[in-house]
Coordinates of C-alpha atoms in Angstrom, one line a residue:
Chain M
X1 CA 63.2 161.0 -53.6
X2 CA 59.6 160.9 -52.3
X3 CA 59.4 161.3 -48.5
X4 CA 56.8 161.2 -46.2
X5 CA 57.3 161.7 -42.4
X6 CA 54.2 160.9 -40.2
X7 CA 54.2 163.3 -37.1
X8 CA 51.8 163.4 -34.2
X9 CA 50.6 166.2 -32.0
X10 CA 51.2 165.3 -28.3
X11 CA 50.8 167.0 -25.4
X12 CA 54.2 168.7 -23.9
X13 CA 56.4 166.4 -21.9
X14 CA 55.9 168.2 -18.6
X15 CA 51.9 168.0 -18.5
X16 CA 50.5 166.7 -15.8
X17 CA 47.5 164.5 -16.8
X18 CA 44.4 164.4 -15.8
X19 CA 41.5 162.3 -17.0
X20 CA 38.8 164.1 -18.9
X21 CA 34.9 164.5 -18.4
X22 CA 34.6 161.3 -20.7
X23 CA 36.4 158.9 -18.6
X24 CA 38.3 157.9 -21.4
X25 CA 40.8 160.6 -22.4
X26 CA 42.6 163.4 -21.1
X27 CA 41.3 166.5 -20.1
X28 CA 42.8 169.1 -22.6
X29 CA 42.6 172.0 -20.8
X30 CA 45.7 174.1 -20.4
X31 CA 47.5 171.6 -22.1
X32 CA 49.8 172.8 -24.4
X33 CA 50.6 170.3 -27.6
X34 CA 54.0 169.9 -29.4
X35 CA 55.4 168.1 -31.9
X36 CA 56.4 164.7 -30.9
X37 CA 59.7 164.3 -29.7
X38 CA 60.7 161.8 -31.6
X39 CA 58.9 162.7 -34.6
X40 CA 61.7 165.4 -34.7
X41 CA 64.6 162.9 -35.5
X42 CA 62.1 161.8 -38.3
X43 CA 61.9 165.1 -39.7
X44 CA 65.6 165.6 -39.8
X45 CA 66.2 162.6 -41.3
X46 CA 63.5 163.3 -44.2
X47 CA 65.4 166.9 -44.7
X48 CA 68.8 165.4 -44.5
X49 CA 68.1 162.6 -47.1
X50 CA 66.9 164.6 -49.1
X51 CA 69.8 167.3 -49.0
X52 CA 72.1 164.5 -49.6
X53 CA 70.5 163.4 -52.6
X54 CA 70.0 167.3 -54.1
X55 CA 66.6 166.2 -54.8
X56 CA 63.2 165.3 -53.8
X57 CA 60.2 166.4 -51.4
X58 CA 59.8 165.9 -47.8
X59 CA 56.0 165.7 -47.2
X60 CA 54.6 166.1 -43.3
X61 CA 51.4 163.5 -42.4
X62 CA 49.8 163.9 -39.5
X63 CA 45.8 162.6 -38.6
X64 CA 44.0 165.1 -36.5
X65 CA 41.7 167.7 -36.1
X66 CA 42.3 171.2 -37.4
X67 CA 44.7 171.9 -34.3
X68 CA 47.2 169.6 -35.8
X69 CA 48.1 171.7 -38.5
X70 CA 49.9 173.7 -36.2
X71 CA 52.2 170.6 -35.7
X72 CA 52.4 170.0 -39.4
X73 CA 53.5 173.6 -39.6
X74 CA 56.5 172.9 -37.3
X75 CA 57.8 170.5 -39.6
X76 CA 57.4 172.6 -42.4
X77 CA 59.2 175.5 -40.6
X78 CA 62.2 173.3 -39.9
X79 CA 62.5 173.2 -43.8
X80 CA 59.9 170.5 -45.2
X81 CA 58.1 171.4 -48.2
X82 CA 54.5 170.6 -47.6
X83 CA 51.7 169.0 -45.5
X84 CA 49.4 166.0 -45.8
X85 CA 46.2 166.8 -43.1
X86 CA 44.4 163.7 -42.6
X87 CA 41.2 165.2 -41.3
X88 CA 39.9 162.7 -38.8
X89 CA 40.1 162.1 -35.2
X90 CA 42.5 159.6 -34.5
X91 CA 41.3 156.7 -32.1
X92 CA 43.7 153.9 -32.1
X93 CA 47.2 153.1 -33.7
X94 CA 45.7 150.6 -36.3
X95 CA 43.1 153.3 -37.5
X96 CA 45.8 155.6 -37.6
X97 CA 48.0 153.6 -39.4
X98 CA 45.1 152.8 -41.9
X99 CA 44.3 156.3 -42.7
X100 CA 47.9 157.2 -43.3
X101 CA 48.2 154.0 -45.7
X102 CA 45.4 155.0 -47.8
X103 CA 46.3 158.1 -47.9
X104 CA 49.9 157.2 -49.1
X105 CA 48.8 153.8 -51.5
X106 CA 48.7 156.3 -54.5
X107 CA 51.6 158.5 -53.6
X108 CA 54.6 156.6 -54.5
X109 CA 56.7 157.2 -51.3
X110 CA 60.3 156.0 -51.5
X111 CA 60.9 156.3 -47.7
X112 CA 58.3 157.0 -44.7
X113 CA 59.8 158.2 -41.7
X114 CA 58.3 158.2 -38.3
X115 CA 59.0 158.5 -34.5
X116 CA 59.7 155.6 -32.5
X117 CA 56.7 156.2 -30.4
X118 CA 54.3 159.1 -29.8
X119 CA 54.4 160.2 -26.2
X120 CA 50.9 160.1 -25.3
X121 CA 49.8 156.5 -26.3
X122 CA 53.0 155.0 -26.2
X123 CA 52.3 152.6 -28.8
X124 CA 55.3 151.7 -30.7
X125 CA 53.4 150.2 -33.6
X126 CA 53.4 152.9 -36.5
X127 CA 56.4 151.9 -38.6
X128 CA 55.5 148.1 -38.5
X129 CA 51.5 148.5 -39.4
X130 CA 52.1 150.9 -41.9
X131 CA 55.2 148.6 -43.3
X132 CA 52.8 146.0 -43.8
X133 CA 49.7 148.2 -44.6
X134 CA 51.6 149.4 -47.6
X135 CA 53.7 145.8 -48.3
X136 CA 57.0 147.3 -47.7
X137 CA 60.0 146.6 -45.1
X138 CA 59.8 148.5 -41.9
X139 CA 62.7 149.0 -39.5
X140 CA 61.9 150.4 -36.2
X141 CA 63.8 152.6 -33.7
X142 CA 66.6 153.0 -36.0
X143 CA 69.5 155.1 -34.2
X144 CA 71.5 155.2 -37.3
X145 CA 70.7 155.1 -40.9
X146 CA 73.0 154.5 -43.8
X147 CA 71.2 154.6 -47.0
X148 CA 73.3 153.9 -50.5
X149 CA 72.4 155.7 -53.8
X150 CA 70.6 152.4 -54.9
X151 CA 68.3 152.8 -52.1
X152 CA 69.8 149.9 -50.1
X153 CA 69.8 150.6 -46.4
X154 CA 71.4 149.8 -42.9
X155 CA 69.9 150.7 -39.6
X156 CA 70.7 150.2 -36.7
X157 CA 68.3 149.6 -34.5
X158 CA 68.3 149.9 -30.5
X159 CA 67.7 146.2 -28.4
X160 CA 68.1 145.3 -24.9
X161 CA 71.8 145.9 -23.8
X162 CA 72.6 146.8 -27.4
X163 CA 72.0 147.0 -31.1
X164 CA 70.6 145.1 -33.8
X165 CA 71.9 146.0 -37.7
X166 CA 69.2 145.6 -40.1
X167 CA 69.7 145.9 -43.8
X168 CA 67.1 146.9 -46.5
X169 CA 66.0 148.4 -49.6
X170 CA 63.9 151.6 -50.3
X171 CA 61.1 151.9 -50.1
X172 CA 60.4 151.2 -46.9
X173 CA 59.3 152.8 -43.3
X174 CA 62.1 153.7 -40.8
X175 CA 61.1 154.7 -37.5
X176 CA 63.4 157.3 -35.7
X177 CA 65.4 156.9 -32.3
X178 CA 67.1 159.6 -30.3
X179 CA 70.5 159.5 -31.6
X180 CA 69.6 159.2 -35.3
X181 CA 70.8 162.8 -36.0
X182 CA 70.6 166.1 -34.0
X183 CA 66.8 168.0 -35.2
X184 CA 67.4 171.5 -36.5
X185 CA 66.0 174.4 -34.8
X186 CA 63.5 176.0 -36.9
X187 CA 64.5 179.6 -38.0
X188 CA 63.0 182.5 -38.1
X189 CA 62.9 182.5 -42.2
X190 CA 61.8 179.1 -42.1
X191 CA 58.8 179.8 -39.8
X192 CA 57.7 182.8 -42.4
X193 CA 57.8 180.3 -45.0
X194 CA 56.0 177.6 -43.3
X195 CA 52.8 179.9 -43.2
X196 CA 52.8 179.8 -47.2
X197 CA 53.6 175.9 -47.7
X198 CA 50.4 174.3 -48.8
X199 CA 48.7 171.7 -46.5
X200 CA 46.5 169.3 -48.4
X201 CA 43.6 168.3 -46.9
X202 CA 42.2 164.8 -47.0
X203 CA 39.0 163.2 -45.9
X204 CA 39.5 159.8 -45.3
X205 CA 37.4 156.8 -46.5
X206 CA 35.5 155.3 -43.4
X207 CA 37.9 153.2 -41.7
X208 CA 37.7 151.0 -39.0
X209 CA 39.2 151.4 -35.4
X210 CA 39.9 148.1 -33.3
X211 CA 40.6 148.9 -30.2
X212 CA 38.4 150.9 -27.9
X213 CA 39.4 152.6 -25.0
X214 CA 36.7 151.5 -21.6
X215 CA 38.2 153.9 -19.0
X216 CA 41.1 155.9 -18.2
X217 CA 42.4 156.2 -14.8
X218 CA 45.3 157.4 -13.0
X219 CA 47.8 155.4 -11.7
X220 CA 47.7 155.0 -7.7
X221 CA 49.4 157.5 -6.0
X222 CA 52.6 156.4 -4.4
X223 CA 52.7 157.5 -0.9
X224 CA 56.0 159.8 -0.1
X225 CA 58.2 157.3 2.4
X226 CA 60.2 157.9 5.0
X227 CA 63.6 159.7 4.9
X228 CA 65.5 157.4 6.5
X229 CA 68.4 160.1 7.9
X230 CA 70.3 162.5 6.6
X231 CA 74.1 161.6 5.3
X232 CA 76.0 158.4 5.4
X233 CA 74.9 157.7 9.0
X234 CA 71.7 156.5 7.5
X235 CA 72.9 154.0 5.3
X236 CA 72.8 151.1 8.1
X237 CA 69.3 151.7 8.9
X238 CA 68.4 152.1 4.8
X239 CA 70.2 148.7 4.4
X240 CA 68.5 147.0 7.4
X241 CA 65.1 148.5 5.7
X242 CA 65.7 147.0 2.5
X243 CA 66.6 143.8 3.5
X244 CA 63.9 143.5 6.5
X245 CA 61.1 146.0 5.7
X246 CA 61.0 145.9 1.9
X247 CA 62.3 142.6 1.0
X248 CA 64.3 143.7 -1.9
X249 CA 67.8 142.5 -1.3
Chain T
X1 CA 41.6 128.1 -29.6
X2 CA 44.8 127.6 -27.6
X3 CA 46.3 131.2 -26.8
X4 CA 49.6 131.7 -28.7
X5 CA 52.7 133.0 -26.7
X6 CA 55.6 134.2 -28.8
X7 CA 59.1 133.3 -26.6
X8 CA 62.9 135.4 -27.6
X9 CA 65.9 133.7 -27.6
X10 CA 69.2 135.4 -27.2
X11 CA 72.3 133.2 -28.0
X12 CA 70.1 130.3 -27.8
X13 CA 68.7 131.0 -24.2
X14 CA 64.7 131.8 -23.7
X15 CA 64.4 135.4 -22.4
X16 CA 62.7 135.8 -19.2
X17 CA 60.3 137.8 -20.7
X18 CA 59.4 135.2 -22.6
X19 CA 58.2 132.9 -19.6
X20 CA 56.7 135.9 -18.1
X21 CA 54.4 135.9 -21.0
X22 CA 53.4 132.1 -20.7
X23 CA 52.6 132.4 -17.3
X24 CA 50.3 135.4 -17.8
X25 CA 48.9 133.6 -20.7
X26 CA 48.2 130.8 -18.8
X27 CA 46.4 132.9 -16.4
X28 CA 44.2 134.1 -19.0
X29 CA 43.7 130.6 -20.5
X30 CA 42.8 129.2 -17.5
X31 CA 39.8 131.7 -16.9
X32 CA 38.9 130.9 -20.8
X33 CA 38.9 127.3 -20.3
X34 CA 41.3 126.9 -22.8
X35 CA 45.3 126.4 -23.0
X36 CA 48.7 128.1 -24.0
X37 CA 50.9 126.9 -27.0
X38 CA 54.2 128.3 -26.8
X39 CA 55.9 129.2 -30.1
X40 CA 59.7 128.9 -30.1
X41 CA 62.3 129.9 -32.6
X42 CA 65.7 128.2 -32.3
X43 CA 67.0 126.8 -28.9
X44 CA 66.9 123.4 -28.4
X45 CA 64.5 120.6 -27.5
X46 CA 64.9 120.5 -23.7
X47 CA 63.9 124.5 -24.3
X48 CA 61.0 123.2 -26.0
X49 CA 59.6 121.2 -23.2
X50 CA 60.7 123.5 -20.5
X51 CA 57.8 125.9 -21.7
X52 CA 55.6 123.3 -20.0
X53 CA 57.1 124.5 -16.7
X54 CA 55.5 127.8 -16.9
X55 CA 52.3 126.6 -18.2
X56 CA 52.5 125.7 -21.9
X57 CA 50.6 122.5 -22.6
X58 CA 52.5 122.4 -26.1
X59 CA 55.4 124.0 -28.0
X60 CA 55.6 124.7 -31.9
X61 CA 59.4 124.5 -31.9
X62 CA 60.1 126.3 -35.4
X63 CA 63.2 125.1 -36.5
X64 CA 64.1 126.7 -40.0
X65 CA 67.4 128.1 -40.1
X66 CA 66.6 131.0 -42.3
X67 CA 65.0 132.1 -39.0
X68 CA 68.2 132.3 -37.1
X69 CA 68.6 136.0 -37.2
X70 CA 65.2 138.3 -37.0
X71 CA 63.5 139.4 -40.0
X72 CA 60.0 140.9 -39.3
X73 CA 58.0 139.7 -42.3
X74 CA 59.6 136.3 -41.9
X75 CA 58.5 136.1 -38.1
X76 CA 54.9 137.5 -38.8
X77 CA 54.2 135.3 -41.7
X78 CA 55.1 131.9 -39.6
X79 CA 53.6 133.0 -36.7
X80 CA 50.0 133.6 -39.0
X81 CA 50.6 130.4 -40.3
X82 CA 51.0 128.7 -36.8
X83 CA 47.7 130.8 -35.5
X84 CA 46.0 129.5 -38.4
X85 CA 47.2 125.8 -38.0
X86 CA 46.1 126.1 -34.1
X87 CA 43.0 128.0 -34.4
X88 CA 44.8 130.7 -32.3
X89 CA 43.0 134.0 -32.4
X90 CA 45.0 135.7 -29.7
X91 CA 48.7 136.0 -29.6
X92 CA 50.7 137.3 -26.8
X93 CA 54.5 138.2 -26.5
X94 CA 56.9 140.0 -24.6
X95 CA 56.9 143.7 -25.3
X96 CA 60.6 143.5 -25.8
X97 CA 62.6 145.3 -28.5
X98 CA 62.1 142.2 -31.1
X99 CA 58.2 142.3 -29.9
X100 CA 57.6 145.4 -30.1
X101 CA 58.7 145.1 -34.2
X102 CA 56.9 142.2 -34.7
X103 CA 53.5 142.4 -33.4
X104 CA 52.1 145.2 -35.5
X105 CA 53.2 143.3 -38.8
X106 CA 51.5 140.6 -37.3
X107 CA 48.2 142.0 -36.4
X108 CA 47.9 143.2 -40.0
X109 CA 48.8 139.8 -41.4
X110 CA 46.4 138.2 -39.4
X111 CA 43.7 140.9 -39.7
X112 CA 43.7 141.6 -35.7
X113 CA 44.8 144.7 -33.5
X114 CA 47.5 145.3 -30.9
X115 CA 47.0 146.3 -27.4
X116 CA 50.5 147.5 -27.1
X117 CA 52.9 147.3 -23.3
X118 CA 50.5 145.8 -21.2
X119 CA 50.6 145.8 -17.6
X120 CA 47.7 143.6 -16.6
X121 CA 45.1 141.6 -18.0
X122 CA 41.7 140.7 -16.8
X123 CA 38.7 138.4 -18.4
X124 CA 35.8 140.0 -18.1
X125 CA 32.5 138.9 -19.3
X126 CA 34.4 136.7 -21.4
X127 CA 36.6 138.9 -23.1
X128 CA 40.4 139.9 -22.4
X129 CA 40.9 143.5 -21.1
X130 CA 44.1 144.9 -20.8
X131 CA 45.3 147.9 -18.6
X132 CA 48.6 149.5 -20.3
X133 CA 49.9 153.0 -19.2
X134 CA 49.9 155.8 -21.4
X135 CA 51.4 159.6 -21.4
X136 CA 54.6 157.1 -19.9
X137 CA 52.7 156.1 -16.7
X138 CA 51.0 159.5 -15.6
X139 CA 47.5 157.4 -16.6
X140 CA 46.5 154.1 -17.4
X141 CA 43.7 152.8 -19.8
X142 CA 41.9 149.9 -19.6
X143 CA 41.4 148.6 -23.1
X144 CA 39.5 145.9 -25.2
X145 CA 40.5 145.0 -28.6
X146 CA 37.3 144.7 -31.2
X147 CA 38.5 142.5 -33.8
X148 CA 38.3 138.9 -33.7
X149 CA 42.4 138.8 -34.1
X150 CA 44.0 140.1 -30.8
X151 CA 47.5 140.3 -30.0
X152 CA 48.8 141.3 -26.6
X153 CA 52.9 142.9 -25.7
X154 CA 53.1 142.0 -22.3
X155 CA 55.6 144.7 -20.7
X156 CA 58.8 142.7 -19.3
X157 CA 59.2 142.5 -15.7
X158 CA 55.5 143.1 -14.4
X159 CA 54.4 140.0 -14.7
X160 CA 55.5 137.0 -12.5
X161 CA 57.3 133.6 -14.5
X162 CA 57.4 132.0 -10.9
X163 CA 59.3 129.2 -10.5
X164 CA 59.2 126.4 -13.1
X165 CA 57.2 123.5 -12.1
X166 CA 58.6 119.9 -13.5
X167 CA 56.0 119.8 -15.8
X168 CA 56.9 119.3 -20.0
X169 CA 55.2 120.6 -22.8
X170 CA 54.1 118.6 -25.8
X171 CA 56.5 119.4 -28.7
X172 CA 55.9 120.0 -32.4
X173 CA 58.3 121.0 -34.6
X174 CA 56.7 123.5 -37.3
X175 CA 58.4 124.0 -40.9
X176 CA 56.9 127.6 -42.1
X177 CA 56.2 128.3 -45.8
X178 CA 58.4 131.4 -46.7
X179 CA 59.5 133.2 -49.8
X180 CA 62.5 135.3 -50.4
X181 CA 60.1 138.2 -50.4
X182 CA 59.6 137.6 -46.6
X183 CA 63.3 138.1 -45.9
X184 CA 62.9 141.5 -47.4
X185 CA 64.6 143.2 -44.1
X186 CA 67.9 140.9 -42.8
X187 CA 69.4 141.0 -39.3
X188 CA 73.1 140.8 -39.9
X189 CA 73.3 140.5 -36.3
X190 CA 73.0 142.1 -32.7
X191 CA 76.2 143.7 -31.1
X192 CA 75.6 143.4 -27.4
X193 CA 78.0 145.0 -24.6
X194 CA 78.7 142.1 -22.5
X195 CA 77.7 141.9 -18.9
X196 CA 75.5 144.9 -19.7
X197 CA 72.1 145.0 -18.4
X198 CA 69.3 146.5 -19.9
X199 CA 67.4 148.9 -17.4
X200 CA 64.0 147.6 -19.4
X201 CA 65.0 143.8 -18.4
X202 CA 66.6 144.4 -15.0
X203 CA 65.7 143.6 -11.4
X204 CA 67.4 146.3 -10.0
X205 CA 68.7 150.0 -11.6
X206 CA 70.8 152.3 -9.8
X207 CA 70.3 155.4 -11.7
X208 CA 72.5 158.6 -11.9
X209 CA 71.3 162.6 -12.1
X210 CA 73.0 166.1 -12.4
X211 CA 74.1 165.7 -8.6
X212 CA 76.7 163.0 -10.0
X213 CA 78.2 166.7 -11.3
X214 CA 79.9 165.0 -14.4
X215 CA 80.7 161.8 -16.5
X216 CA 83.9 161.1 -14.6
X217 CA 82.1 160.5 -11.3
X218 CA 79.8 157.7 -12.8
X219 CA 82.1 155.0 -11.3
X220 CA 79.7 156.0 -7.7
X221 CA 76.9 154.6 -9.7
X222 CA 79.0 151.7 -11.4
X223 CA 79.9 150.7 -7.9
X224 CA 76.6 150.6 -6.5
X225 CA 75.0 148.6 -9.4
X226 CA 77.7 146.3 -9.5
X227 CA 77.2 145.2 -5.7
X228 CA 73.1 145.0 -6.6
X229 CA 73.7 143.1 -9.8
X230 CA 71.9 146.2 -11.3
X231 CA 71.5 147.8 -14.6
X232 CA 72.8 151.7 -14.9
X233 CA 70.0 154.4 -15.7
X234 CA 70.7 158.1 -16.4
X235 CA 68.0 161.0 -15.7
X236 CA 67.6 163.1 -19.3
X237 CA 69.8 165.8 -18.3
X238 CA 72.8 163.4 -17.8
X239 CA 72.1 162.3 -21.2
X240 CA 71.4 165.5 -23.0
X241 CA 74.7 166.5 -21.3
X242 CA 76.9 163.5 -23.2
X243 CA 77.8 161.9 -19.9
X244 CA 75.8 158.6 -20.6
X245 CA 74.2 156.7 -23.8
X246 CA 70.6 157.2 -24.6
X247 CA 70.0 153.8 -24.0
X248 CA 70.2 154.3 -20.5
X249 CA 67.9 157.2 -20.6
X250 CA 64.3 156.8 -18.0
X251 CA 61.4 158.6 -18.5
X252 CA 59.1 159.8 -20.8
X253 CA 61.6 160.3 -23.9
X254 CA 63.9 157.3 -22.6
X255 CA 62.7 154.0 -21.3
X256 CA 60.0 153.3 -18.8
X257 CA 61.2 150.8 -16.4
X258 CA 59.7 148.6 -13.4
X259 CA 62.2 147.3 -11.2
X260 CA 62.1 145.9 -7.9
X261 CA 64.4 148.3 -6.7
X262 CA 65.1 151.5 -8.4
X263 CA 67.9 153.8 -6.8
X264 CA 68.2 157.4 -7.8
X265 CA 71.3 159.2 -6.9
X266 CA 71.3 162.6 -7.5
X267 CA 68.2 163.0 -9.3
X268 CA 66.1 165.7 -8.5
X269 CA 62.8 164.2 -10.3
X270 CA 61.4 166.2 -12.9
X271 CA 57.8 164.7 -13.9
X272 CA 59.0 163.3 -17.0
X273 CA 61.7 161.3 -14.7
X274 CA 59.0 160.0 -12.6
X275 CA 56.6 159.2 -15.5
X276 CA 59.5 156.5 -16.5
X277 CA 60.1 155.0 -13.6
X278 CA 57.5 155.6 -10.2
X279 CA 55.7 151.9 -11.4
X280 CA 59.2 150.4 -9.8
X281 CA 58.4 148.2 -7.0
X282 CA 60.4 149.9 -4.3
X283 CA 62.1 153.4 -5.0
X284 CA 65.3 154.7 -2.7
X285 CA 66.8 158.2 -3.3
X286 CA 69.5 159.6 -2.3
X287 CA 70.0 163.9 -2.8
X288 CA 71.4 166.7 -1.2
X289 CA 67.4 168.6 -1.4
X290 CA 65.2 167.2 0.8
X291 CA 62.7 168.8 -1.1
X292 CA 63.3 167.1 -4.4
X293 CA 60.1 166.1 -6.0
X294 CA 62.0 162.3 -5.9
X295 CA 61.1 162.3 -2.0
X296 CA 57.7 162.2 -3.0
X297 CA 57.8 158.8 -4.7
X298 CA 60.4 157.0 -2.7
X299 CA 59.8 154.5 -0.4
X300 CA 63.3 155.6 1.5
X301 CA 65.1 158.6 1.0
X302 CA 68.4 160.0 2.7
X303 CA 69.3 163.4 2.8
X304 CA 72.6 164.0 1.9
X305 CA 75.3 164.7 -0.9
X306 CA 75.3 161.7 -3.2
X307 CA 79.6 161.7 -2.9
X308 CA 79.3 161.2 0.9
X309 CA 76.5 158.6 0.8
X310 CA 76.9 156.4 -2.1
X311 CA 80.4 155.2 -1.3
X312 CA 78.7 154.3 2.5
X313 CA 76.1 152.7 0.9
X314 CA 78.4 150.5 -1.5
X315 CA 80.5 149.5 1.1
X316 CA 77.5 148.5 3.4
X317 CA 75.7 146.6 0.8
X318 CA 79.2 145.0 0.1
X319 CA 79.1 143.8 3.3
X320 CA 75.9 143.1 4.0
X321 CA 75.5 141.0 0.7
X322 CA 78.9 139.2 1.2

């Protein structure tokens, strides 16, 4: 099994986002970067698939500057075999997918996993873009997955108010949702081994970015409202305000 | 030339987010001197005509039985064929589970790109600029798509569908050209909890946090939700503790929501949670700790124990709404 897991290098969820000097991206100073939380489920899915088959190779793929090697190593520490670092500044979802698709085209992937979304640009588009670019099926937001020996699989994806079961056949791109599995923590031994695992650098051919950021801003600061009162006695007044002032009931 | 809007049906009914998208697209189309063509999969002729009530001049009604269940490649190819026939460079659709899955495949098929999960659309110098939240709402970006073909997915509940007028859309049946290869992914059906509202679609949400102390106390959240006709949500701590399913998690690693009314019960308001819900139109918080960060985004707060306040609130609302 030739398994690829696309990961993203994102600011920690506790980050207080500030707009950077260019007015188009965030100010990275003081920001801690982590492996995108949804990608942890993708890495785990890749490792479990390899273990179930008893053979294969899991490659962590990431597009970005040198700093993303740190995030690739986190995947390697979890147990992946090697890394593929596409050395390029990601600018939009389309361009990032193009760079990955170009890099994977000749590597005959059996399955490509990614997270349902990165928690920075929240685009929810990587699995579909990669699926179409690689001309293979894609399933997004998979919270359950069963892959048979012949490569046919059933994935349960989260939809509004429930789930939808999608069947298809590998090779495919599958994006992972929380609930798919319990990602393992890297053990000390894994962290030590990760340092020696190979990371291949690739320079992508020039590719097109199609979405341009004009400006970044902070959402308007919501002014703290009023404390209506304390305890159950305040309930009557709250209901009155919701009806007469906020007009939401 | 028209703007194509993809609507979505569930059990033969058009989802509200589809009407919202038509209305939003009609405004953009008006400013650009063009019209909206709606695309409807399945449903009936009346639904196709009804698109006119929200601003569509025409509805392309896709009647192929093979598309009764969702298949992303087949849907993408069908829409590409309609876009070619209509000469449409711009496609809009709701950022629902279906829209988010479909848009990227369509973008590559059409050789375009996506502005995903958009919350505002502005026409500036003849171009469509889209505003969208990033970092789960901690920042906003204004973007433009530089390719000729542009796809926008619109966040549900943000654009108003308004009230339908009596106008009817012209209806044109469309039979796509598809092969078996286009059905490489097949939906074998959906499983929807009956009567359960999803937080991303709900007009009102009641969410519970660690202050509820355990899954066994969730009736407090559910009772209040039922009086308000609200969906139930939860904080990450509660989901991680296994009290509630992940589908209900609101926040940076859960769902981002924009309801009219968001009631936070026993939720202190970690930055990740605030990121996911602070664009709600009206926020009510009940929390014991008067210094809890949730009060900094709440429009109305009650300082108090959820076990005392919530039953009283539920009763009061029951009487008021009766």
